[in-house]
Tab-separated table of C-alpha atoms and ligand atoms in Angstrom:
chain	number	residue	atom	x	y	z
A	1	MET	CA	-17.268	-13.466	-17.756
A	2	MET	CA	-15.413	-15.903	-15.578
A	3	LEU	CA	-12.766	-14.371	-13.387
A	4	ARG	CA	-9.961	-16.683	-12.463
A	5	VAL	CA	-7.996	-15.568	-9.476
A	6	ALA	CA	-4.305	-16.239	-9.894
A	7	PRO	CA	-3.046	-18.350	-7.026
A	8	TYR	CA	-0.680	-16.504	-4.767
A	9	ARG	CA	2.758	-17.936	-4.271
A	10	ILE	CA	5.399	-16.898	-1.821
A	11	ARG	CA	7.992	-14.674	-3.462
A	12	THR	CA	11.568	-15.469	-2.598
A	13	PHE	CA	14.946	-13.762	-2.519
A	14	GLY	CA	15.715	-12.109	-5.858
A	15	ASP	CA	12.125	-11.056	-6.575
A	16	PRO	CA	12.130	-7.249	-6.956
A	17	VAL	CA	8.821	-6.863	-5.086
A	18	LEU	CA	10.693	-7.779	-1.905
A	19	ARG	CA	13.067	-4.825	-2.308
A	20	ARG	CA	10.450	-2.159	-2.858
A	21	ARG	CA	8.969	0.052	-0.146
A	22	ALA	CA	5.326	-1.042	-0.016
A	23	GLU	CA	2.579	1.561	-0.382
A	24	GLU	CA	0.263	2.827	2.329
A	25	VAL	CA	-3.250	1.437	2.191
A	26	THR	CA	-5.653	4.314	1.599
A	27	ASP	CA	-8.968	2.439	1.659
A	28	ILE	CA	-9.635	-0.638	3.725
A	29	ASP	CA	-12.160	-2.030	1.285
A	30	GLU	CA	-13.410	-5.373	-0.002
A	31	ARG	CA	-10.281	-5.893	-2.094
A	32	VAL	CA	-8.079	-5.449	0.949
A	33	ALA	CA	-10.320	-7.843	2.903
A	34	ARG	CA	-9.912	-10.511	0.210
A	35	LEU	CA	-6.161	-9.975	0.097
A	36	VAL	CA	-5.923	-10.316	3.876
A	37	ASP	CA	-7.927	-13.578	3.809
A	38	GLU	CA	-5.556	-14.870	1.175
A	39	MET	CA	-2.521	-13.830	3.228
A	40	HIS	CA	-3.793	-15.725	6.278
A	41	ALA	CA	-4.404	-18.803	4.115
A	42	VAL	CA	-0.946	-18.675	2.512
A	43	MET	CA	0.699	-18.158	5.921
A	44	ARG	CA	-1.138	-21.135	7.430
A	45	GLU	CA	-0.331	-23.341	4.478
A	46	ALA	CA	3.354	-22.454	4.766
A	47	ASN	CA	3.308	-23.026	8.539
A	48	GLY	CA	4.486	-19.472	9.002
A	49	VAL	CA	3.891	-17.218	11.992
A	50	GLY	CA	3.781	-14.036	9.933
A	51	LEU	CA	3.465	-12.837	6.352
A	52	ALA	CA	3.772	-9.427	4.719
A	53	ALA	CA	1.833	-8.552	1.546
A	54	PRO	CA	4.981	-8.137	-0.634
A	55	GLN	CA	5.779	-11.770	0.112
A	56	ILE	CA	2.845	-12.713	-2.106
A	57	GLY	CA	3.695	-10.035	-4.643
A	58	VAL	CA	1.434	-7.225	-3.413
A	59	SER	CA	3.265	-4.015	-2.574
A	60	LYS	CA	0.912	-2.804	0.178
A	61	ARG	CA	1.673	-2.037	3.814
A	62	ILE	CA	-0.134	-4.980	5.389
A	63	PHE	CA	1.045	-7.903	7.456
A	64	VAL	CA	-0.721	-10.800	9.115
A	65	TYR	CA	0.469	-13.032	11.913
A	66	GLU	CA	-0.487	-15.610	14.442
A	67	ILE	CA	1.868	-16.173	17.329
A	68	GLY	CA	1.370	-17.895	20.675
A	69	ASN	CA	-2.297	-17.527	21.510
A	70	SER	CA	-2.790	-14.253	19.622
A	71	GLY	CA	-5.232	-15.774	17.159
A	72	PRO	CA	-4.996	-14.532	13.556
A	73	ARG	CA	-4.262	-10.810	13.423
A	74	THR	CA	-3.884	-8.234	10.689
A	75	VAL	CA	-2.024	-4.925	10.868
A	76	ILE	CA	-2.512	-2.366	8.104
A	77	ASN	CA	-0.130	0.604	7.731
A	78	PRO	CA	1.925	-0.506	10.733
A	79	VAL	CA	4.239	1.875	12.548
A	80	LEU	CA	6.802	0.636	15.051
A	81	GLU	CA	7.101	2.562	18.270
A	82	GLU	CA	8.817	2.410	21.611
A	83	ALA	CA	11.544	-0.067	20.793
A	84	GLU	CA	13.514	-1.113	23.870
A	85	GLY	CA	16.430	-3.365	24.698
A	86	GLU	CA	18.125	-5.974	22.557
A	87	TRP	CA	17.382	-9.623	21.917
A	88	GLU	CA	19.396	-12.019	19.832
A	89	HIS	CA	17.623	-15.059	18.526
A	90	GLU	CA	17.329	-17.381	15.576
A	91	GLU	CA	15.210	-16.057	12.747
A	92	GLY	CA	13.930	-17.498	9.489
A	93	CYS	CA	11.958	-16.051	6.586
A	94	LEU	CA	9.504	-17.713	4.201
A	95	SER	CA	11.104	-15.658	1.421
A	96	VAL	CA	14.598	-16.988	2.193
A	97	PRO	CA	13.698	-20.656	2.486
A	98	GLY	CA	15.906	-23.090	4.312
A	99	LEU	CA	18.147	-20.561	6.032
A	100	TRP	CA	18.047	-19.388	9.640
A	101	PHE	CA	20.237	-16.756	11.238
A	102	HIS	CA	20.990	-15.315	14.623
A	103	ILE	CA	19.831	-11.728	14.467
A	104	THR	CA	19.775	-9.049	17.134
A	105	ARG	CA	16.681	-6.893	17.280
A	106	ALA	CA	14.902	-4.732	19.846
A	107	LYS	CA	13.550	-6.835	22.710
A	108	ARG	CA	10.290	-4.965	23.165
A	109	VAL	CA	8.354	-2.973	20.622
A	110	ARG	CA	4.930	-1.540	20.119
A	111	VAL	CA	3.276	-1.590	16.733
A	112	ARG	CA	0.350	0.616	15.817
A	113	GLY	CA	-1.857	0.366	12.776
A	114	TYR	CA	-5.364	-0.552	11.667
A	115	ASP	CA	-7.264	-3.815	11.561
A	116	ILE	CA	-9.429	-5.056	8.726
A	117	ASP	CA	-12.424	-3.084	10.069
A	118	GLY	CA	-10.420	0.126	10.020
A	119	ARG	CA	-10.125	0.280	13.793
A	120	GLU	CA	-6.905	1.493	15.276
A	121	VAL	CA	-4.896	-1.275	16.912
A	122	SER	CA	-1.839	-1.208	19.097
A	123	TYR	CA	0.065	-4.339	20.123
A	124	GLU	CA	3.019	-4.573	22.435
A	125	GLY	CA	5.305	-7.549	22.070
A	126	GLU	CA	8.429	-8.962	23.604
A	127	ASP	CA	11.040	-11.419	22.299
A	128	MET	CA	9.522	-13.566	19.488
A	129	GLU	CA	6.548	-11.280	19.081
A	130	ALA	CA	8.719	-8.146	19.030
A	131	LYS	CA	11.014	-9.814	16.519
A	132	LEU	CA	8.043	-10.681	14.322
A	133	TYR	CA	6.809	-7.059	14.209
A	134	GLN	CA	10.271	-5.831	13.264
A	135	HIS	CA	10.685	-8.580	10.653
A	136	GLU	CA	7.338	-7.746	9.028
A	137	VAL	CA	7.878	-3.984	8.971
A	138	ASP	CA	11.293	-4.655	7.418
A	139	HIS	CA	9.489	-6.550	4.638
A	140	LEU	CA	7.209	-3.558	4.070
A	141	ASP	CA	10.266	-1.302	3.838
A	142	GLY	CA	11.868	-3.603	1.268
A	143	HIS	CA	14.392	-5.270	3.573
A	144	LEU	CA	15.072	-8.952	4.006
A	145	LEU	CA	16.702	-10.438	7.076
A	146	LEU	CA	19.870	-10.907	5.015
A	147	GLU	CA	20.459	-7.186	5.390
A	148	ARG	CA	20.514	-7.600	9.172
A	149	LEU	CA	23.468	-9.963	9.070
A	150	ASP	CA	27.040	-9.090	9.837
A	151	ALA	CA	29.481	-9.141	6.919
A	152	GLU	CA	30.707	-12.700	7.474
A	153	GLN	CA	27.232	-14.212	7.961
A	154	ARG	CA	26.014	-12.383	4.920
A	155	LYS	CA	28.854	-13.558	2.722
A	156	GLN	CA	28.158	-17.132	3.761
A	157	ALA	CA	24.427	-16.756	3.130
A	158	MET	CA	24.935	-15.212	-0.312
A	159	ARG	CA	27.337	-17.995	-1.256
A	160	GLU	CA	24.729	-20.579	-0.250
A	161	LEU	CA	21.936	-18.770	-2.130
A	162	ARG	CA	24.146	-18.682	-5.239
A	163	ARG	CA	24.873	-22.402	-4.930
A	164	ARG	CA	21.174	-23.126	-4.769
A	165	ALA	CA	20.424	-20.824	-7.701
A	166	GLU	CA	22.919	-22.880	-9.695
A	167	GLY	CA	20.923	-25.977	-8.866
A	168	HIS	CA	23.123	-27.447	-6.145
A	169	SER	CA	21.341	-29.122	-3.296
A	170	ALA	CA	20.882	-27.217	-0.080
A	171	ARG	CA	23.713	-27.158	2.402
A	172	GLU	CA	23.033	-26.297	6.001
A	173	VAL	CA	24.264	-22.828	6.847
A	174	ALA	CA	22.235	-22.017	9.860
A	175	PRO	CA	22.568	-23.362	13.372
A	176	ALA	CA	20.536	-26.347	14.447
A	177	GLY	CA	17.310	-24.850	15.840
A	178	ARG	CA	14.278	-24.288	13.670
A	179	GLU	CA	12.117	-21.402	14.703
A	180	PRO	CA	8.926	-20.784	12.739
A	181	ARG	CA	9.374	-18.431	9.821
A	182	ALA	CA	7.692	-15.177	8.904
B	1	NI	NI1	10.062	-12.891	6.212
């Protein structure tokens, strides 16, 4: 029997998988390894710096990233710890294409979890890296960056998303900069 693997595509705003709390991974097995390879490939292809499994339709607590000179990394069952300070910066999401927002998050965080070999990992990040960890764990908890906006920003974003859903061409909502998305 020939098995055809369905190509993964990035799920976007409105897809229910993005609103669900993803499930803990209980066995880091061959299936998880294949999924993680696929996630790295999809992230690279989309020029993203991070990607959470629900973003390709798999409700598992896994994210991958590559930021600065980190090389490709995988964190399974991540837990955020030791959040400190505040940092406001532009943020974009592969699941909310074409929109960037200024969002305030903790400036420094530590994330703990497991790598693809089942070894415990712990990464400490600041600024962009800290933001990435928080963004990815939000995805695993079923939250998009839209939920981090203040009321006015959010209203504007929802209006723009509705326009696009109705087939209107994109209108710039976000400020000028273009940070990589996750
Ligand atoms: Ni995202």
